[in-house]
Amino acid sequence: MLDKIRRHADGMLSTDYLEHLGRGSDGRCCRFLQVTYAALVERVLAGGTDEQVLEWCFEQGRRPNDEEINIFSSFARKRGWRDDRDGGTRALEAHKEANGLGNRPDIVTFFDFYEVDESRQP
């Protein structure tokens, strides 16, 4: 998310990502840390390392404990894999189709999708 913020500010972010900035995974992460996306963008553009920005999030929002981080990370890594209850799998399949990756059975999570999709970006 921080790289997307930086790339967007530099005019280097693919237009495919623009409508989702601050939503989806970005929004979930911001809600988890209890910071607004707008405030996070401002902080990222002020400069600093990813670690410094994360520390700022902890100071401005909340500092989750190790168990909360583990649960959130496990959820995020598996998002899209068998998520029929909230439509996650359908959304992932739609993203794959829209991006010419519908024939890729190896892409089973959103993280898989992001990795493949970002590898195609200049």
CSV table of N, CA and C in Angstrom, one decimal:
chain,number,residue,atom,x,y,z
A,1,MET,N,0.8,-1.2,0.0
A,1,MET,CA,0.0,0.0,0.0
A,1,MET,C,0.9,1.3,0.0
A,2,LEU,N,1.9,1.2,0.8
A,2,LEU,CA,2.8,2.4,0.8
A,2,LEU,C,3.5,2.6,-0.5
A,3,ASP,N,3.9,1.6,-1.2
A,3,ASP,CA,4.5,1.7,-2.5
A,3,ASP,C,3.5,2.3,-3.5
A,4,LYS,N,2.2,1.9,-3.4
A,4,LYS,CA,1.2,2.4,-4.3
A,4,LYS,C,1.0,3.9,-4.0
A,5,ILE,N,1.0,4.3,-2.8
A,5,ILE,CA,0.9,5.7,-2.5
A,5,ILE,C,2.0,6.5,-3.1
A,6,ARG,N,3.2,6.0,-3.0
A,6,ARG,CA,4.4,6.7,-3.5
A,6,ARG,C,4.4,6.7,-5.0
A,7,ARG,N,4.0,5.6,-5.6
A,7,ARG,CA,3.9,5.5,-7.1
A,7,ARG,C,2.9,6.5,-7.6
A,8,HIS,N,1.7,6.6,-6.9
A,8,HIS,CA,0.7,7.4,-7.4
A,8,HIS,C,1.1,8.9,-7.3
A,9,ALA,N,1.8,9.3,-6.2
A,9,ALA,CA,2.3,10.6,-6.1
A,9,ALA,C,3.3,11.0,-7.2
A,10,ASP,N,4.1,10.0,-7.6
A,10,ASP,CA,5.1,10.2,-8.7
A,10,ASP,C,4.5,10.1,-10.1
A,11,GLY,N,3.2,9.8,-10.2
A,11,GLY,CA,2.5,9.6,-11.5
A,11,GLY,C,2.9,8.3,-12.2
A,12,MET,N,3.3,7.3,-11.4
A,12,MET,CA,3.8,6.1,-11.9
A,12,MET,C,2.8,4.9,-11.7
A,13,LEU,N,1.7,5.2,-11.0
A,13,LEU,CA,0.8,4.1,-10.7
A,13,LEU,C,-0.2,3.8,-11.9
A,14,SER,N,-0.3,2.5,-12.2
A,14,SER,CA,-1.2,2.1,-13.3
A,14,SER,C,-2.6,2.6,-13.0
A,15,THR,N,-3.3,3.1,-14.0
A,15,THR,CA,-4.6,3.6,-13.8
A,15,THR,C,-5.6,2.5,-13.3
A,16,ASP,N,-5.2,1.3,-13.5
A,16,ASP,CA,-6.1,0.1,-13.0
A,16,ASP,C,-6.2,0.2,-11.5
A,17,TYR,N,-5.3,0.8,-10.8
A,17,TYR,CA,-5.3,0.8,-9.3
A,17,TYR,C,-6.0,2.0,-8.8
A,18,LEU,N,-6.3,3.1,-9.6
A,18,LEU,CA,-6.7,4.3,-9.0
A,18,LEU,C,-8.1,4.2,-8.3
A,19,GLU,N,-9.0,3.5,-8.9
A,19,GLU,CA,-10.4,3.5,-8.3
A,19,GLU,C,-10.4,2.7,-7.0
A,20,HIS,N,-9.3,1.9,-6.7
A,20,HIS,CA,-9.3,1.1,-5.5
A,20,HIS,C,-8.4,1.7,-4.4
A,21,LEU,N,-7.8,2.8,-4.6
A,21,LEU,CA,-6.9,3.4,-3.6
A,21,LEU,C,-7.7,3.7,-2.3
A,22,GLY,N,-7.2,3.2,-1.2
A,22,GLY,CA,-7.9,3.5,0.1
A,22,GLY,C,-9.0,2.6,0.3
A,23,ARG,N,-9.3,1.6,-0.6
A,23,ARG,CA,-10.4,0.7,-0.5
A,23,ARG,C,-9.9,-0.7,-0.4
A,24,GLY,N,-10.7,-1.7,-0.3
A,24,GLY,CA,-10.3,-3.1,-0.4
A,24,GLY,C,-9.2,-3.4,0.7
A,25,SER,N,-8.1,-3.9,0.3
A,25,SER,CA,-7.1,-4.3,1.2
A,25,SER,C,-6.5,-3.1,1.9
A,26,ASP,N,-6.4,-2.0,1.2
A,26,ASP,CA,-5.9,-0.7,1.8
A,26,ASP,C,-6.8,-0.3,2.9
A,27,GLY,N,-8.1,-0.3,2.7
A,27,GLY,CA,-9.0,0.1,3.7
A,27,GLY,C,-9.0,-0.8,4.9
A,28,ARG,N,-8.9,-2.1,4.6
A,28,ARG,CA,-8.9,-3.1,5.7
A,28,ARG,C,-7.7,-2.8,6.6
A,29,CYS,N,-6.6,-2.6,6.0
A,29,CYS,CA,-5.3,-2.4,6.8
A,29,CYS,C,-5.5,-1.1,7.6
A,30,CYS,N,-6.0,0.0,7.0
A,30,CYS,CA,-6.2,1.2,7.7
A,30,CYS,C,-7.2,1.1,8.9
A,31,ARG,N,-8.3,0.4,8.6
A,31,ARG,CA,-9.2,0.1,9.7
A,31,ARG,C,-8.6,-0.7,10.8
A,32,PHE,N,-7.8,-1.7,10.5
A,32,PHE,CA,-7.1,-2.5,11.5
A,32,PHE,C,-6.2,-1.7,12.3
A,33,LEU,N,-5.5,-0.7,11.7
A,33,LEU,CA,-4.5,0.1,12.5
A,33,LEU,C,-5.2,1.4,13.0
A,34,GLN,N,-6.5,1.6,12.6
A,34,GLN,CA,-7.3,2.7,13.1
A,34,GLN,C,-6.7,4.1,12.7
A,35,VAL,N,-6.3,4.1,11.4
A,35,VAL,CA,-5.8,5.4,10.8
A,35,VAL,C,-6.6,5.6,9.6
A,36,THR,N,-6.8,6.9,9.2
A,36,THR,CA,-7.5,7.1,7.9
A,36,THR,C,-6.5,7.0,6.8
A,37,TYR,N,-7.1,6.6,5.6
A,37,TYR,CA,-6.2,6.5,4.4
A,37,TYR,C,-5.6,7.9,4.1
A,38,ALA,N,-6.5,9.0,4.2
A,38,ALA,CA,-6.0,10.3,3.9
A,38,ALA,C,-4.8,10.7,4.7
A,39,ALA,N,-4.9,10.4,6.0
A,39,ALA,CA,-3.8,10.8,6.9
A,39,ALA,C,-2.6,9.9,6.6
A,40,LEU,N,-2.8,8.7,6.3
A,40,LEU,CA,-1.7,7.8,5.9
A,40,LEU,C,-1.0,8.3,4.7
A,41,VAL,N,-1.7,8.7,3.7
A,41,VAL,CA,-1.1,9.3,2.5
A,41,VAL,C,-0.3,10.5,2.8
A,42,GLU,N,-0.8,11.4,3.6
A,42,GLU,CA,-0.1,12.6,4.0
A,42,GLU,C,1.2,12.2,4.7
A,43,ARG,N,1.2,11.2,5.6
A,43,ARG,CA,2.4,10.8,6.3
A,43,ARG,C,3.4,10.2,5.4
A,44,VAL,N,3.0,9.3,4.5
A,44,VAL,CA,3.9,8.7,3.6
A,44,VAL,C,4.6,9.7,2.7
A,45,LEU,N,3.8,10.7,2.2
A,45,LEU,CA,4.4,11.7,1.3
A,45,LEU,C,5.3,12.7,2.1
A,46,ALA,N,5.2,12.7,3.4
A,46,ALA,CA,6.1,13.5,4.2
A,46,ALA,C,7.5,12.9,4.2
A,47,GLY,N,7.6,11.6,3.8
A,47,GLY,CA,8.9,10.9,3.8
A,47,GLY,C,9.1,10.0,4.9
A,48,GLY,N,10.2,9.2,4.8
A,48,GLY,CA,10.5,8.2,5.8
A,48,GLY,C,10.4,6.8,5.3
A,49,THR,N,10.9,5.9,6.1
A,49,THR,CA,10.9,4.5,5.7
A,49,THR,C,9.5,3.8,6.0
A,50,ASP,N,9.3,2.7,5.5
A,50,ASP,CA,8.1,1.9,5.8
A,50,ASP,C,8.0,1.7,7.3
A,51,GLU,N,9.1,1.4,8.0
A,51,GLU,CA,9.1,1.2,9.4
A,51,GLU,C,8.7,2.4,10.2
A,52,GLN,N,9.2,3.6,9.7
A,52,GLN,CA,8.8,4.8,10.4
A,52,GLN,C,7.3,5.1,10.2
A,53,VAL,N,6.8,4.8,9.0
A,53,VAL,CA,5.4,5.1,8.7
A,53,VAL,C,4.5,4.1,9.6
A,54,LEU,N,5.0,2.9,9.7
A,54,LEU,CA,4.3,1.9,10.6
A,54,LEU,C,4.3,2.4,12.0
A,55,GLU,N,5.4,2.9,12.5
A,55,GLU,CA,5.5,3.4,13.9
A,55,GLU,C,4.5,4.6,14.0
A,56,TRP,N,4.4,5.4,13.0
A,56,TRP,CA,3.5,6.5,13.1
A,56,TRP,C,2.0,6.0,13.2
A,57,CYS,N,1.7,4.9,12.4
A,57,CYS,CA,0.4,4.3,12.5
A,57,CYS,C,0.1,3.9,13.9
A,58,PHE,N,1.1,3.2,14.5
A,58,PHE,CA,0.9,2.8,15.9
A,58,PHE,C,0.6,3.9,16.9
A,59,GLU,N,1.3,5.0,16.7
A,59,GLU,CA,1.2,6.2,17.5
A,59,GLU,C,-0.2,6.9,17.3
A,60,GLN,N,-0.6,7.0,16.1
A,60,GLN,CA,-1.8,7.7,15.7
A,60,GLN,C,-3.1,6.9,15.9
A,61,GLY,N,-2.9,5.6,15.6
A,61,GLY,CA,-4.1,4.7,15.7
A,61,GLY,C,-4.0,3.8,16.8
A,62,ARG,N,-3.6,2.6,16.5
A,62,ARG,CA,-3.4,1.6,17.6
A,62,ARG,C,-2.3,0.7,17.3
A,63,ARG,N,-1.8,0.1,18.4
A,63,ARG,CA,-0.7,-0.9,18.2
A,63,ARG,C,-1.2,-2.3,18.5
A,64,PRO,N,-1.5,-3.1,17.5
A,64,PRO,CA,-2.1,-4.4,17.8
A,64,PRO,C,-1.0,-5.3,18.4
A,65,ASN,N,-1.5,-6.2,19.2
A,65,ASN,CA,-0.6,-7.2,19.8
A,65,ASN,C,-0.2,-8.3,18.8
A,66,ASP,N,0.7,-9.1,19.2
A,66,ASP,CA,1.2,-10.2,18.2
A,66,ASP,C,0.1,-11.1,17.7
A,67,GLU,N,-0.8,-11.5,18.6
A,67,GLU,CA,-1.9,-12.4,18.2
A,67,GLU,C,-2.8,-11.7,17.2
A,68,GLU,N,-3.1,-10.4,17.4
A,68,GLU,CA,-4.0,-9.7,16.4
A,68,GLU,C,-3.3,-9.5,15.1
A,69,ILE,N,-2.0,-9.3,15.1
A,69,ILE,CA,-1.2,-9.2,13.9
A,69,ILE,C,-1.2,-10.5,13.1
A,70,ASN,N,-1.0,-11.6,13.9
A,70,ASN,CA,-1.0,-12.9,13.3
A,70,ASN,C,-2.3,-13.2,12.6
A,71,ILE,N,-3.4,-12.9,13.3
A,71,ILE,CA,-4.8,-13.2,12.8
A,71,ILE,C,-5.0,-12.4,11.5
A,72,PHE,N,-4.7,-11.1,11.6
A,72,PHE,CA,-4.9,-10.2,10.4
A,72,PHE,C,-4.1,-10.6,9.3
A,73,SER,N,-2.8,-10.9,9.5
A,73,SER,CA,-1.9,-11.4,8.4
A,73,SER,C,-2.4,-12.7,7.8
A,74,SER,N,-2.8,-13.6,8.6
A,74,SER,CA,-3.3,-14.9,8.1
A,74,SER,C,-4.6,-14.6,7.2
A,75,PHE,N,-5.4,-13.8,7.7
A,75,PHE,CA,-6.6,-13.4,6.9
A,75,PHE,C,-6.2,-12.8,5.5
A,76,ALA,N,-5.3,-11.8,5.6
A,76,ALA,CA,-4.9,-11.1,4.4
A,76,ALA,C,-4.2,-12.0,3.4
A,77,ARG,N,-3.4,-12.9,3.9
A,77,ARG,CA,-2.7,-13.8,2.9
A,77,ARG,C,-3.6,-14.8,2.2
A,78,LYS,N,-4.7,-15.1,2.9
A,78,LYS,CA,-5.6,-16.1,2.3
A,78,LYS,C,-6.9,-15.5,1.6
A,79,ARG,N,-7.0,-14.2,1.6
A,79,ARG,CA,-8.1,-13.5,1.0
A,79,ARG,C,-8.4,-13.9,-0.4
A,80,GLY,N,-9.6,-14.3,-0.7
A,80,GLY,CA,-9.9,-14.8,-2.0
A,80,GLY,C,-10.0,-16.3,-2.1
A,81,TRP,N,-9.3,-17.0,-1.2
A,81,TRP,CA,-9.3,-18.5,-1.3
A,81,TRP,C,-10.4,-19.0,-0.5
A,82,ARG,N,-11.4,-19.5,-1.2
A,82,ARG,CA,-12.6,-20.1,-0.6
A,82,ARG,C,-13.4,-19.1,0.2
A,83,ASP,N,-13.5,-17.9,-0.2
A,83,ASP,CA,-14.2,-16.8,0.5
A,83,ASP,C,-15.6,-16.6,-0.1
A,84,ASP,N,-16.3,-17.7,-0.2
A,84,ASP,CA,-17.7,-17.6,-0.9
A,84,ASP,C,-18.7,-16.8,0.0
A,85,ARG,N,-18.5,-16.8,1.3
A,85,ARG,CA,-19.5,-16.2,2.2
A,85,ARG,C,-19.6,-14.7,1.9
A,86,ASP,N,-18.5,-14.0,1.7
A,86,ASP,CA,-18.6,-12.6,1.4
A,86,ASP,C,-18.2,-12.2,0.0
A,87,GLY,N,-18.2,-13.2,-0.9
A,87,GLY,CA,-17.9,-12.9,-2.3
A,87,GLY,C,-16.5,-12.7,-2.6
A,88,GLY,N,-15.5,-12.9,-1.7
A,88,GLY,CA,-14.1,-12.7,-2.0
A,88,GLY,C,-13.6,-13.5,-3.2
A,89,THR,N,-14.0,-14.8,-3.3
A,89,THR,CA,-13.6,-15.7,-4.4
A,89,THR,C,-14.1,-15.2,-5.7
A,90,ARG,N,-15.4,-14.8,-5.7
A,90,ARG,CA,-16.0,-14.2,-6.9
A,90,ARG,C,-15.3,-13.0,-7.4
A,91,ALA,N,-15.0,-12.1,-6.4
A,91,ALA,CA,-14.3,-10.9,-6.7
A,91,ALA,C,-12.9,-11.1,-7.3
A,92,LEU,N,-12.2,-12.1,-6.7
A,92,LEU,CA,-10.9,-12.5,-7.2
A,92,LEU,C,-11.0,-13.0,-8.6
A,93,GLU,N,-11.9,-13.9,-8.9
A,93,GLU,CA,-12.1,-14.4,-10.2
A,93,GLU,C,-12.4,-13.3,-11.2
A,94,ALA,N,-13.2,-12.4,-10.8
A,94,ALA,CA,-13.6,-11.2,-11.7
A,94,ALA,C,-12.3,-10.4,-12.0
A,95,HIS,N,-11.5,-10.2,-11.0
A,95,HIS,CA,-10.2,-9.4,-11.2
A,95,HIS,C,-9.3,-10.2,-12.2
A,96,LYS,N,-9.2,-11.5,-12.0
A,96,LYS,CA,-8.4,-12.3,-12.9
A,96,LYS,C,-8.9,-12.2,-14.3
A,97,GLU,N,-10.2,-12.4,-14.5
A,97,GLU,CA,-10.8,-12.3,-15.9
A,97,GLU,C,-10.5,-10.9,-16.5
A,98,ALA,N,-10.8,-9.9,-15.7
A,98,ALA,CA,-10.6,-8.5,-16.2
A,98,ALA,C,-9.2,-8.1,-16.6
A,99,ASN,N,-8.3,-8.9,-16.0
A,99,ASN,CA,-6.9,-8.6,-16.3
A,99,ASN,C,-6.2,-9.7,-17.1
A,100,GLY,N,-7.0,-10.5,-17.8
A,100,GLY,CA,-6.4,-11.5,-18.7
A,100,GLY,C,-5.7,-12.6,-18.0
A,101,LEU,N,-6.1,-12.9,-16.7
A,101,LEU,CA,-5.5,-13.9,-15.9
A,101,LEU,C,-6.5,-15.0,-15.6
A,102,GLY,N,-7.6,-15.1,-16.2
A,102,GLY,CA,-8.7,-16.0,-15.9
A,102,GLY,C,-8.3,-17.5,-16.1
A,103,ASN,N,-7.2,-17.7,-16.9
A,103,ASN,CA,-6.8,-19.1,-17.2
A,103,ASN,C,-5.7,-19.5,-16.2
A,104,ARG,N,-5.5,-18.8,-15.1
A,104,ARG,CA,-4.4,-19.1,-14.1
A,104,ARG,C,-5.0,-19.7,-12.9
A,105,PRO,N,-5.1,-21.0,-12.8
A,105,PRO,CA,-5.6,-21.7,-11.6
A,105,PRO,C,-4.6,-21.6,-10.4
A,106,ASP,N,-3.4,-21.2,-10.7
A,106,ASP,CA,-2.4,-21.0,-9.6
A,106,ASP,C,-2.6,-19.7,-8.8
A,107,ILE,N,-3.5,-18.8,-9.3
A,107,ILE,CA,-3.8,-17.6,-8.6
A,107,ILE,C,-5.0,-17.9,-7.8
A,108,VAL,N,-4.8,-18.1,-6.5
A,108,VAL,CA,-6.0,-18.5,-5.6
A,108,VAL,C,-6.2,-17.5,-4.5
A,109,THR,N,-5.4,-16.5,-4.3
A,109,THR,CA,-5.6,-15.5,-3.3
A,109,THR,C,-5.3,-14.1,-4.0
A,110,PHE,N,-5.8,-13.1,-3.3
A,110,PHE,CA,-5.5,-11.7,-3.8
A,110,PHE,C,-4.0,-11.4,-3.8
A,111,PHE,N,-3.3,-11.9,-2.8
A,111,PHE,CA,-1.8,-11.7,-2.8
A,111,PHE,C,-1.2,-12.4,-4.0
A,112,ASP,N,-1.7,-13.6,-4.4
A,112,ASP,CA,-1.2,-14.2,-5.7
A,112,ASP,C,-1.4,-13.3,-6.8
A,113,PHE,N,-2.6,-12.8,-6.9
A,113,PHE,CA,-3.0,-11.9,-8.0
A,113,PHE,C,-2.1,-10.6,-8.0
A,114,TYR,N,-2.0,-10.0,-6.9
A,114,TYR,CA,-1.2,-8.8,-6.8
A,114,TYR,C,0.3,-9.0,-7.3
A,115,GLU,N,0.8,-10.2,-6.9
A,115,GLU,CA,2.2,-10.5,-7.2
A,115,GLU,C,2.3,-10.7,-8.7
A,116,VAL,N,1.4,-11.4,-9.4
A,116,VAL,CA,1.5,-11.6,-10.8
A,116,VAL,C,1.2,-10.3,-11.5
A,117,ASP,N,0.2,-9.6,-11.1
A,117,ASP,CA,-0.2,-8.3,-11.7
A,117,ASP,C,0.9,-7.3,-11.6
A,118,GLU,N,1.5,-7.1,-10.5
A,118,GLU,CA,2.6,-6.1,-10.3
A,118,GLU,C,3.8,-6.5,-11.1
A,119,SER,N,4.1,-7.8,-11.3
A,119,SER,CA,5.2,-8.2,-12.1
A,119,SER,C,5.1,-7.8,-13.6
A,120,ARG,N,3.8,-7.5,-14.0
A,120,ARG,CA,3.6,-7.1,-15.4
A,120,ARG,C,3.6,-5.6,-15.5
A,121,GLN,N,3.7,-4.8,-14.4
A,121,GLN,CA,3.8,-3.4,-14.4
A,121,GLN,C,5.2,-2.9,-14.8
A,122,PRO,N,5.3,-1.8,-15.5
A,122,PRO,CA,6.6,-1.3,-15.9
A,122,PRO,C,7.3,-0.8,-14.6
